[in-house]
PDB file of C-alpha atoms in Angstrom:
ATOM      1  CA  MET A   9      10.917 -38.451  57.672  1.00 72.00           C
ATOM      2  CA  ALA A  10      12.215 -37.515  54.233  1.00 81.00           C
ATOM      3  CA  ARG A  11      10.305 -38.166  51.190  1.00 90.00           C
ATOM      4  CA  ILE A  12      11.787 -40.531  48.816  1.00 95.00           C
ATOM      5  CA  ILE A  13      12.081 -40.014  45.069  1.00 96.00           C
ATOM      6  CA  THR A  14      13.851 -42.578  43.162  1.00 97.00           C
ATOM      7  CA  CYS A  15      16.324 -42.472  40.390  1.00 98.00           C
ATOM      8  CA  SER A  16      14.224 -44.816  38.039  1.00 97.00           C
ATOM      9  CA  GLN A  17      11.122 -42.235  38.599  1.00 98.00           C
ATOM     10  CA  ILE A  18      13.598 -39.391  37.768  1.00 98.00           C
ATOM     11  CA  THR A  19      14.681 -41.204  34.754  1.00 98.00           C
ATOM     12  CA  ALA A  20      11.293 -42.020  33.250  1.00 98.00           C
ATOM     13  CA  ALA A  21      10.299 -38.310  33.654  1.00 98.00           C
ATOM     14  CA  VAL A  22      13.227 -36.929  31.893  1.00 98.00           C
ATOM     15  CA  GLU A  23      12.789 -39.358  29.227  1.00 98.00           C
ATOM     16  CA  GLN A  24       9.125 -38.342  28.640  1.00 97.00           C
ATOM     17  CA  LEU A  25       9.864 -34.681  28.908  1.00 98.00           C
ATOM     18  CA  CYS A  26      12.640 -34.666  26.282  1.00 98.00           C
ATOM     19  CA  ARG A  27      10.030 -36.148  23.900  1.00 97.00           C
ATOM     20  CA  GLU A  28       7.354 -33.903  24.917  1.00 97.00           C
ATOM     21  CA  ALA A  29       9.281 -30.898  24.627  1.00 97.00           C
ATOM     22  CA  ASN A  30      10.350 -31.558  21.315  1.00 97.00           C
ATOM     23  CA  TYR A  31       6.839 -32.438  19.960  1.00 97.00           C
ATOM     24  CA  TYR A  32       4.419 -29.985  21.680  1.00 96.00           C
ATOM     25  CA  LEU A  33       4.254 -26.396  21.535  1.00 94.00           C
ATOM     26  CA  GLU A  34       3.314 -24.846  24.856  1.00 92.00           C
ATOM     27  CA  ASN A  35      -0.104 -23.417  25.049  1.00 92.00           C
ATOM     28  CA  ASP A  36       1.179 -19.752  25.766  1.00 93.00           C
ATOM     29  CA  VAL A  37       3.375 -19.869  22.855  1.00 94.00           C
ATOM     30  CA  ARG A  38       0.674 -20.788  20.488  1.00 94.00           C
ATOM     31  CA  LYS A  39      -1.598 -18.238  21.744  1.00 94.00           C
ATOM     32  CA  ALA A  40       1.062 -15.601  21.401  1.00 94.00           C
ATOM     33  CA  LEU A  41       1.745 -16.694  17.715  1.00 94.00           C
ATOM     34  CA  GLU A  42      -2.185 -16.538  17.053  1.00 94.00           C
ATOM     35  CA  ASN A  43      -2.284 -13.193  18.793  1.00 93.00           C
ATOM     36  CA  VAL A  44       0.680 -11.558  16.603  1.00 92.00           C
ATOM     37  CA  LEU A  45      -0.739 -13.087  13.364  1.00 90.00           C
ATOM     38  CA  ALA A  46      -3.555 -10.318  13.875  1.00 89.00           C
ATOM     39  CA  ILE A  47      -1.051  -7.205  14.270  1.00 91.00           C
ATOM     40  CA  GLU A  48       1.627  -8.509  11.699  1.00 92.00           C
ATOM     41  CA  VAL A  49       1.261  -6.213   8.389  1.00 90.00           C
ATOM     42  CA  SER A  50       3.677  -7.988   6.241  1.00 92.00           C
ATOM     43  CA  PRO A  51       2.126 -10.463   3.835  1.00 92.00           C
ATOM     44  CA  GLN A  52       5.204 -12.502   4.205  1.00 93.00           C
ATOM     45  CA  GLY A  53       5.226 -12.212   7.733  1.00 92.00           C
ATOM     46  CA  LYS A  54       1.652 -13.450   8.250  1.00 93.00           C
ATOM     47  CA  GLU A  55       2.459 -16.370   5.923  1.00 95.00           C
ATOM     48  CA  VAL A  56       5.617 -17.453   8.102  1.00 94.00           C
ATOM     49  CA  ILE A  57       3.494 -17.156  11.417  1.00 95.00           C
ATOM     50  CA  LYS A  58       0.550 -19.266   9.719  1.00 95.00           C
ATOM     51  CA  GLN A  59       3.417 -21.812   8.729  1.00 95.00           C
ATOM     52  CA  LEU A  60       4.767 -22.033  12.230  1.00 96.00           C
ATOM     53  CA  LEU A  61       1.124 -22.810  13.747  1.00 96.00           C
ATOM     54  CA  ALA A  62       0.787 -25.293  11.046  1.00 96.00           C
ATOM     55  CA  ASN A  63       4.162 -27.171  11.716  1.00 96.00           C
ATOM     56  CA  ALA A  64       3.363 -27.123  15.508  1.00 95.00           C
ATOM     57  CA  THR A  65      -0.060 -29.051  14.820  1.00 96.00           C
ATOM     58  CA  ILE A  66       1.749 -31.373  12.415  1.00 97.00           C
ATOM     59  CA  ALA A  67       4.618 -32.046  14.981  1.00 96.00           C
ATOM     60  CA  ALA A  68       1.906 -32.607  17.917  1.00 96.00           C
ATOM     61  CA  ASP A  69      -0.388 -34.855  15.753  1.00 96.00           C
ATOM     62  CA  GLU A  70       2.370 -37.069  14.255  1.00 96.00           C
ATOM     63  CA  GLU A  71       4.857 -36.770  17.476  1.00 95.00           C
ATOM     64  CA  VAL A  72       7.733 -35.653  15.409  1.00 96.00           C
ATOM     65  CA  PRO A  73      10.052 -32.591  16.224  1.00 96.00           C
ATOM     66  CA  ILE A  74       8.836 -29.175  15.895  1.00 95.00           C
ATOM     67  CA  CYS A  75      12.433 -28.572  14.557  1.00 94.00           C
ATOM     68  CA  GLN A  76      15.071 -30.470  13.210  1.00 94.00           C
ATOM     69  CA  ASP A  77      17.485 -29.181  15.837  1.00 95.00           C
ATOM     70  CA  THR A  78      16.302 -30.848  18.918  1.00 95.00           C
ATOM     71  CA  GLY A  79      19.057 -28.959  21.022  1.00 94.00           C
ATOM     72  CA  ALA A  80      21.310 -29.193  23.910  1.00 96.00           C
ATOM     73  CA  ALA A  81      19.270 -30.956  26.912  1.00 97.00           C
ATOM     74  CA  VAL A  82      19.119 -27.968  29.499  1.00 98.00           C
ATOM     75  CA  ILE A  83      17.785 -29.306  32.599  1.00 98.00           C
ATOM     76  CA  PHE A  84      16.408 -27.019  35.453  1.00 98.00           C
ATOM     77  CA  LEU A  85      15.929 -28.864  38.777  1.00 98.00           C
ATOM     78  CA  GLU A  86      14.269 -27.448  41.975  1.00 98.00           C
ATOM     79  CA  LEU A  87      15.070 -29.881  44.595  1.00 97.00           C
ATOM     80  CA  GLY A  88      13.100 -29.583  47.820  1.00 96.00           C
ATOM     81  CA  GLN A  89      15.448 -29.840  50.788  1.00 96.00           C
ATOM     82  CA  ASP A  90      13.378 -32.347  52.502  1.00 96.00           C
ATOM     83  CA  ALA A  91      13.452 -34.932  49.837  1.00 96.00           C
ATOM     84  CA  ARG A  92      15.584 -37.711  49.733  1.00 95.00           C
ATOM     85  CA  ILE A  93      17.114 -39.130  46.134  1.00 96.00           C
ATOM     86  CA  GLU A  94      17.599 -43.215  46.345  1.00 96.00           C
ATOM     87  CA  GLY A  95      18.647 -45.610  43.902  1.00 96.00           C
ATOM     88  CA  GLY A  96      21.505 -43.816  42.515  1.00 96.00           C
ATOM     89  CA  TYR A  97      23.333 -40.393  41.679  1.00 97.00           C
ATOM     90  CA  LEU A  98      20.845 -37.682  40.676  1.00 97.00           C
ATOM     91  CA  TYR A  99      22.692 -36.499  37.800  1.00 98.00           C
ATOM     92  CA  ASP A 100      23.272 -39.909  36.543  1.00 98.00           C
ATOM     93  CA  ALA A 101      19.598 -40.375  36.471  1.00 98.00           C
ATOM     94  CA  ILE A 102      18.868 -37.365  34.688  1.00 98.00           C
ATOM     95  CA  ASN A 103      21.774 -38.040  31.735  1.00 98.00           C
ATOM     96  CA  ALA A 104      20.059 -41.705  31.482  1.00 98.00           C
ATOM     97  CA  GLY A 105      16.576 -39.893  30.896  1.00 98.00           C
ATOM     98  CA  VAL A 106      17.956 -37.810  28.190  1.00 98.00           C
ATOM     99  CA  ALA A 107      19.796 -40.522  26.484  1.00 98.00           C
ATOM    100  CA  ARG A 108      16.441 -42.698  26.715  1.00 98.00           C
ATOM    101  CA  GLY A 109      14.306 -39.724  25.402  1.00 97.00           C
ATOM    102  CA  TYR A 110      16.639 -38.594  22.553  1.00 97.00           C
ATOM    103  CA  THR A 111      16.962 -42.398  21.440  1.00 96.00           C
ATOM    104  CA  SER A 112      13.189 -43.675  21.696  1.00 94.00           C
ATOM    105  CA  GLY A 113      11.963 -40.225  20.710  1.00 95.00           C
ATOM    106  CA  TYR A 114      14.139 -40.283  17.343  1.00 94.00           C
ATOM    107  CA  LEU A 115      15.465 -36.840  18.229  1.00 97.00           C
ATOM    108  CA  ARG A 116      18.546 -35.419  16.467  1.00 96.00           C
ATOM    109  CA  LYS A 117      21.942 -35.964  18.880  1.00 96.00           C
ATOM    110  CA  SER A 118      23.934 -32.864  18.779  1.00 95.00           C
ATOM    111  CA  MET A 119      26.589 -33.134  21.784  1.00 96.00           C
ATOM    112  CA  VAL A 120      29.953 -33.708  21.121  1.00 95.00           C
ATOM    113  CA  PHE A 121      33.355 -34.186  23.026  1.00 94.00           C
ATOM    114  CA  PRO A 122      35.866 -32.970  23.343  1.00 92.00           C
ATOM    115  CA  PRO A 123      34.512 -29.457  22.212  1.00 92.00           C
ATOM    116  CA  LEU A 124      37.549 -28.466  19.941  1.00 91.00           C
ATOM    117  CA  ASP A 125      37.327 -31.572  17.739  1.00 86.00           C
ATOM    118  CA  GLY A 126      34.633 -33.717  19.389  1.00 87.00           C
ATOM    119  CA  LYS A 127      32.946 -36.864  18.747  1.00 94.00           C
ATOM    120  CA  ASN A 128      29.212 -37.270  18.979  1.00 95.00           C
ATOM    121  CA  SER A 129      28.348 -39.015  22.187  1.00 95.00           C
ATOM    122  CA  GLY A 130      25.443 -40.509  20.350  1.00 95.00           C
ATOM    123  CA  ASP A 131      22.742 -40.028  22.737  1.00 96.00           C
ATOM    124  CA  ASN A 132      22.625 -36.176  23.368  1.00 97.00           C
ATOM    125  CA  THR A 133      24.461 -36.473  26.734  1.00 97.00           C
ATOM    126  CA  PRO A 134      25.695 -35.033  28.790  1.00 97.00           C
ATOM    127  CA  ALA A 135      22.983 -32.597  29.965  1.00 97.00           C
ATOM    128  CA  ILE A 136      23.555 -29.258  31.162  1.00 98.00           C
ATOM    129  CA  ILE A 137      21.806 -29.193  34.412  1.00 98.00           C
ATOM    130  CA  HIS A 138      20.874 -26.404  37.115  1.00 98.00           C
ATOM    131  CA  THR A 139      20.001 -27.259  40.537  1.00 97.00           C
ATOM    132  CA  LYS A 140      18.290 -25.093  42.928  1.00 97.00           C
ATOM    133  CA  ILE A 141      17.708 -26.151  46.486  1.00 97.00           C
ATOM    134  CA  VAL A 142      13.982 -25.026  47.641  1.00 97.00           C
ATOM    135  CA  PRO A 143      11.556 -25.666  50.548  1.00 97.00           C
ATOM    136  CA  GLY A 144       9.709 -28.803  50.511  1.00 96.00           C
ATOM    137  CA  ASP A 145      10.045 -32.277  49.697  1.00 96.00           C
ATOM    138  CA  ARG A 146       9.117 -32.172  45.787  1.00 97.00           C
ATOM    139  CA  LEU A 147      11.512 -32.294  42.925  1.00 97.00           C
ATOM    140  CA  THR A 148      10.517 -30.234  39.771  1.00 98.00           C
ATOM    141  CA  ILE A 149      12.293 -30.879  36.626  1.00 98.00           C
ATOM    142  CA  THR A 150      11.904 -28.709  33.411  1.00 98.00           C
ATOM    143  CA  VAL A 151      13.716 -29.712  30.306  1.00 97.00           C
ATOM    144  CA  VAL A 152      14.651 -26.963  27.838  1.00 97.00           C
ATOM    145  CA  PRO A 153      15.848 -28.137  24.503  1.00 96.00           C
ATOM    146  CA  LYS A 154      18.220 -25.292  23.323  1.00 95.00           C
ATOM    147  CA  GLY A 155      18.884 -25.120  19.643  1.00 93.00           C
ATOM    148  CA  GLY A 156      22.305 -24.003  18.523  1.00 94.00           C
ATOM    149  CA  GLY A 157      20.800 -21.268  16.002  1.00 93.00           C
ATOM    150  CA  SER A 158      19.209 -19.266  19.094  1.00 94.00           C
ATOM    151  CA  GLU A 159      21.764 -19.834  21.347  1.00 96.00           C
ATOM    152  CA  ASN A 160      24.602 -18.659  19.109  1.00 96.00           C
ATOM    153  CA  MET A 161      22.987 -15.410  18.945  1.00 96.00           C
ATOM    154  CA  SER A 162      23.038 -14.645  22.680  1.00 96.00           C
ATOM    155  CA  ALA A 163      25.462 -12.178  24.405  1.00 97.00           C
ATOM    156  CA  VAL A 164      26.874 -10.788  27.802  1.00 98.00           C
ATOM    157  CA  ALA A 165      28.281  -7.610  28.606  1.00 97.00           C
ATOM    158  CA  MET A 166      29.950  -6.092  31.628  1.00 97.00           C
ATOM    159  CA  LEU A 167      28.372  -2.313  31.309  1.00 97.00           C
ATOM    160  CA  THR A 168      29.630   0.493  33.368  1.00 95.00           C
ATOM    161  CA  PRO A 169      27.468   1.153  36.508  1.00 94.00           C
ATOM    162  CA  ALA A 170      26.540   4.380  34.783  1.00 94.00           C
ATOM    163  CA  ALA A 171      25.121   2.840  31.829  1.00 94.00           C
ATOM    164  CA  GLY A 172      21.775   2.357  33.617  1.00 91.00           C
ATOM    165  CA  TYR A 173      18.560   1.647  32.018  1.00 90.00           C
ATOM    166  CA  GLU A 174      19.434   3.237  28.696  1.00 94.00           C
ATOM    167  CA  GLY A 175      22.469   1.019  28.522  1.00 95.00           C
ATOM    168  CA  VAL A 176      20.828  -2.163  29.197  1.00 96.00           C
ATOM    169  CA  LYS A 177      18.262  -1.181  26.498  1.00 96.00           C
ATOM    170  CA  LYS A 178      20.814  -0.329  23.842  1.00 97.00           C
ATOM    171  CA  PHE A 179      22.671  -3.530  24.415  1.00 98.00           C
ATOM    172  CA  VAL A 180      19.697  -5.836  24.166  1.00 98.00           C
ATOM    173  CA  VAL A 181      18.053  -4.186  21.024  1.00 98.00           C
ATOM    174  CA  ASP A 182      21.578  -4.014  19.559  1.00 98.00           C
ATOM    175  CA  THR A 183      22.262  -7.849  20.088  1.00 98.00           C
ATOM    176  CA  VAL A 184      18.910  -8.714  18.571  1.00 98.00           C
ATOM    177  CA  LYS A 185      19.496  -6.379  15.740  1.00 97.00           C
ATOM    178  CA  LYS A 186      22.924  -8.130  14.957  1.00 97.00           C
ATOM    179  CA  ALA A 187      21.306 -11.620  15.466  1.00 96.00           C
ATOM    180  CA  GLY A 188      18.768 -10.812  12.582  1.00 95.00           C
ATOM    181  CA  PRO A 189      16.846 -13.702  11.161  1.00 95.00           C
ATOM    182  CA  ASN A 190      19.596 -16.296  12.455  1.00 96.00           C
ATOM    183  CA  PRO A 191      17.638 -17.262  15.693  1.00 96.00           C
ATOM    184  CA  CYS A 192      14.232 -18.012  13.898  1.00 94.00           C
ATOM    185  CA  PRO A 193      12.044 -15.124  14.890  1.00 96.00           C
ATOM    186  CA  PRO A 194       9.457 -14.275  16.120  1.00 96.00           C
ATOM    187  CA  ILE A 195      11.675 -14.703  19.158  1.00 97.00           C
ATOM    188  CA  VAL A 196      11.704 -14.844  22.944  1.00 97.00           C
ATOM    189  CA  VAL A 197      14.470 -12.564  24.690  1.00 98.00           C
ATOM    190  CA  GLY A 198      15.344 -13.460  28.113  1.00 98.00           C
ATOM    191  CA  VAL A 199      17.589 -10.887  29.889  1.00 98.00           C
ATOM    192  CA  GLY A 200      19.428 -10.963  33.108  1.00 98.00           C
ATOM    193  CA  ILE A 201      20.707  -7.863  34.895  1.00 98.00           C
ATOM    194  CA  GLY A 202      22.945  -7.787  37.808  1.00 97.00           C
ATOM    195  CA  GLY A 203      24.720 -10.313  39.858  1.00 97.00           C
ATOM    196  CA  ASN A 204      28.027 -11.250  38.379  1.00 97.00           C
ATOM    197  CA  PHE A 205      29.403 -12.560  34.893  1.00 96.00           C
ATOM    198  CA  GLU A 206      27.666 -16.238  35.417  1.00 96.00           C
ATOM    199  CA  LYS A 207      24.518 -15.242  37.412  1.00 97.00           C
ATOM    200  CA  CYS A 208      23.450 -12.854  34.918  1.00 97.00           C
ATOM    201  CA  THR A 209      23.902 -15.257  32.190  1.00 97.00           C
ATOM    202  CA  LEU A 210      21.663 -18.015  34.065  1.00 98.00           C
ATOM    203  CA  MET A 211      19.110 -15.727  35.031  1.00 98.00           C
ATOM    204  CA  ALA A 212      18.795 -14.731  31.362  1.00 98.00           C
ATOM    205  CA  LYS A 213      18.128 -18.284  30.446  1.00 97.00           C
ATOM    206  CA  GLU A 214      15.613 -18.731  33.367  1.00 97.00           C
ATOM    207  CA  ALA A 215      13.768 -15.705  32.050  1.00 97.00           C
ATOM    208  CA  LEU A 216      12.851 -17.899  29.079  1.00 96.00           C
ATOM    209  CA  LEU A 217      10.719 -20.324  31.260  1.00 95.00           C
ATOM    210  CA  ARG A 218       8.183 -17.423  32.168  1.00 94.00           C
ATOM    211  CA  PRO A 219       4.956 -17.769  30.479  1.00 93.00           C
ATOM    212  CA  LEU A 220       4.573 -15.558  27.566  1.00 91.00           C
ATOM    213  CA  GLY A 221       3.452 -12.041  28.453  1.00 82.00           C
ATOM    214  CA  TRP A 222       3.771 -12.417  32.242  1.00 93.00           C
ATOM    215  CA  PRO A 223       5.216  -9.052  33.100  1.00 95.00           C
ATOM    216  CA  HIS A 224       7.954  -8.985  35.832  1.00 96.00           C
ATOM    217  CA  PRO A 225       6.361  -8.112  39.434  1.00 96.00           C
ATOM    218  CA  ARG A 226       8.361  -5.036  39.810  1.00 96.00           C
ATOM    219  CA  ASN A 227       6.922  -2.254  38.153  1.00 97.00           C
ATOM    220  CA  GLU A 228       9.875  -0.548  36.705  1.00 95.00           C
ATOM    221  CA  ILE A 229      11.261  -3.837  35.325  1.00 96.00           C
ATOM    222  CA  ALA A 230       7.756  -4.636  33.718  1.00 97.00           C
ATOM    223  CA  ALA A 231       7.977  -1.113  32.282  1.00 96.00           C
ATOM    224  CA  LEU A 232      11.748  -1.912  30.636  1.00 96.00           C
ATOM    225  CA  GLU A 233      10.438  -5.275  29.593  1.00 97.00           C
ATOM    226  CA  LYS A 234       7.703  -3.333  27.325  1.00 97.00           C
ATOM    227  CA  GLU A 235      10.217  -0.672  26.244  1.00 97.00           C
ATOM    228  CA  ILE A 236      12.718  -3.095  25.023  1.00 97.00           C
ATOM    229  CA  LEU A 237      10.010  -5.224  23.378  1.00 97.00           C
ATOM    230  CA  GLU A 238       8.681  -2.189  21.441  1.00 97.00           C
ATOM    231  CA  ALA A 239      11.954  -1.186  20.364  1.00 97.00           C
ATOM    232  CA  ILE A 240      12.878  -4.677  19.130  1.00 97.00           C
ATOM    233  CA  ASN A 241       9.646  -4.886  17.190  1.00 97.00           C
ATOM    234  CA  SER A 242      10.436  -1.663  15.676  1.00 96.00           C
ATOM    235  CA  LEU A 243      13.565  -3.093  14.070  1.00 96.00           C
ATOM    236  CA  GLY A 244      11.408  -4.591  11.032  1.00 95.00           C
ATOM    237  CA  ILE A 245      13.354  -8.158  11.159  1.00 96.00           C
ATOM    238  CA  GLY A 246      10.071  -9.575  11.240  1.00 95.00           C
ATOM    239  CA  PRO A 247       9.120 -13.265  11.169  1.00 94.00           C
ATOM    240  CA  GLN A 248      11.909 -15.421  10.024  1.00 94.00           C
ATOM    241  CA  GLY A 249      13.591 -12.470   8.794  1.00 93.00           C
ATOM    242  CA  PHE A 250      11.204 -11.359   5.907  1.00 93.00           C
ATOM    243  CA  GLY A 251      10.335  -8.028   7.654  1.00 92.00           C
ATOM    244  CA  GLY A 252       7.433  -6.936   9.531  1.00 93.00           C
ATOM    245  CA  ARG A 253       6.313  -5.648  12.996  1.00 93.00           C
ATOM    246  CA  VAL A 254       6.776  -8.850  14.831  1.00 96.00           C
ATOM    247  CA  THR A 255      10.482  -9.805  15.615  1.00 97.00           C
ATOM    248  CA  ALA A 256       9.952 -10.832  19.194  1.00 96.00           C
ATOM    249  CA  LEU A 257       6.929 -12.350  21.077  1.00 97.00           C
ATOM    250  CA  ALA A 258       8.146 -11.297  24.359  1.00 96.00           C
ATOM    251  CA  VAL A 259      11.006  -9.881  26.488  1.00 97.00           C
ATOM    252  CA  HIS A 260      11.519 -11.195  29.889  1.00 98.00           C
ATOM    253  CA  VAL A 261      14.019  -9.694  32.402  1.00 98.00           C
ATOM    254  CA  GLU A 262      15.112 -11.184  35.626  1.00 98.00           C
ATOM    255  CA  ILE A 263      17.291  -9.198  38.296  1.00 98.00           C
ATOM    256  CA  PHE A 264      19.781  -9.720  41.222  1.00 98.00           C
ATOM    257  CA  ALA A 265      21.917  -7.653  43.323  1.00 97.00           C
ATOM    258  CA  ARG A 266      25.233  -6.445  41.823  1.00 96.00           C
ATOM    259  CA  HIS A 267      28.701  -5.268  42.977  1.00 97.00           C
ATOM    260  CA  ILE A 268      28.994  -1.485  43.048  1.00 96.00           C
ATOM    261  CA  ALA A 269      31.895  -1.645  40.409  1.00 95.00           C
ATOM    262  CA  SER A 270      29.905  -3.767  38.088  1.00 95.00           C
ATOM    263  CA  PHE A 271      27.025  -3.921  35.838  1.00 97.00           C
ATOM    264  CA  PRO A 272      26.561  -7.222  33.992  1.00 97.00           C
ATOM    265  CA  VAL A 273      23.979  -7.688  31.530  1.00 98.00           C
ATOM    266  CA  ALA A 274      23.290 -11.037  29.541  1.00 98.00           C
ATOM    267  CA  VAL A 275      20.792 -11.747  26.585  1.00 98.00           C
ATOM    268  CA  ASN A 276      19.733 -15.305  25.901  1.00 98.00           C
ATOM    269  CA  ILE A 277      17.662 -15.530  22.881  1.00 97.00           C
ATOM    270  CA  GLN A 278      14.988 -18.444  22.150  1.00 96.00           C
ATOM    271  CA  CYS A 279      13.425 -19.219  18.887  1.00 95.00           C
ATOM    272  CA  HIS A 280       9.830 -19.022  18.114  1.00 91.00           C
ATOM    273  CA  ALA A 281       9.077 -22.580  19.339  1.00 92.00           C
ATOM    274  CA  ALA A 282      10.269 -21.712  23.155  1.00 92.00           C
ATOM    275  CA  ARG A 283      10.400 -25.464  23.972  1.00 94.00           C
ATOM    276  CA  HIS A 284      10.292 -26.264  27.384  1.00 94.00           C
ATOM    277  CA  LYS A 285       8.367 -28.919  29.548  1.00 95.00           C
ATOM    278  CA  SER A 286       8.019 -29.432  33.409  1.00 96.00           C
ATOM    279  CA  ILE A 287       6.907 -32.092  35.705  1.00 96.00           C
ATOM    280  CA  THR A 288       6.867 -32.163  39.629  1.00 97.00           C
ATOM    281  CA  LEU A 289       7.627 -35.557  41.381  1.00 96.00           C
TER     282      LEU A 289
END
């Protein structure tokens, strides 16, 4: 017998996650900021990191957004194939939760439609939803508020197959260099390698959800992550662009098979807050 999850449960969960993701810095992000404070040599960079940590504490204590840009509501769903959704349409329930969360949480509404000359929807819907069917009978919901400053600095390239590791490394580092202070460093850099045009960009965003400092399980990819991080932190951009050793907190790479004629690579940059919250129903 299928396990039943109701749309009312989903809406309530999404409402809660929208608020919490914007109010509370994840523990792994706070720890990463505390760790880099010890290695940053720039006085301005150190001061910026201290202010980011103080800002996160105030946001949590007062339940106000960490950043005024509370982002587009990006939702990742892992839906168990043995679960059954009742009481409405799944995506309607998600959007209702986003609307309630952004309204009850006094979060900035940023979504406009049509995109060329749009009018604000007034409740930050529609959400951008990615669904993965997985074994089991549970539903895991992850809310990722993605601000415009970091998203605008992201990029995708269709490299030649001969580009190899060095080509990937150069593209990622050049993308961060071009971004400079705009995505509010220290940043988290998500990289997708392989698949096709849309698959690599989705992997780049999914890579941002990995706990900071967790290396890829494949040794050669973990080594690439380390090399790229070192190269990025050698750029001297530093916290908020004031110079220093810490431009990025982490580089996370995800990979997939590719066509023999293609070598897609995507970079999705996340700001220092790296906001996301999850729940399993």
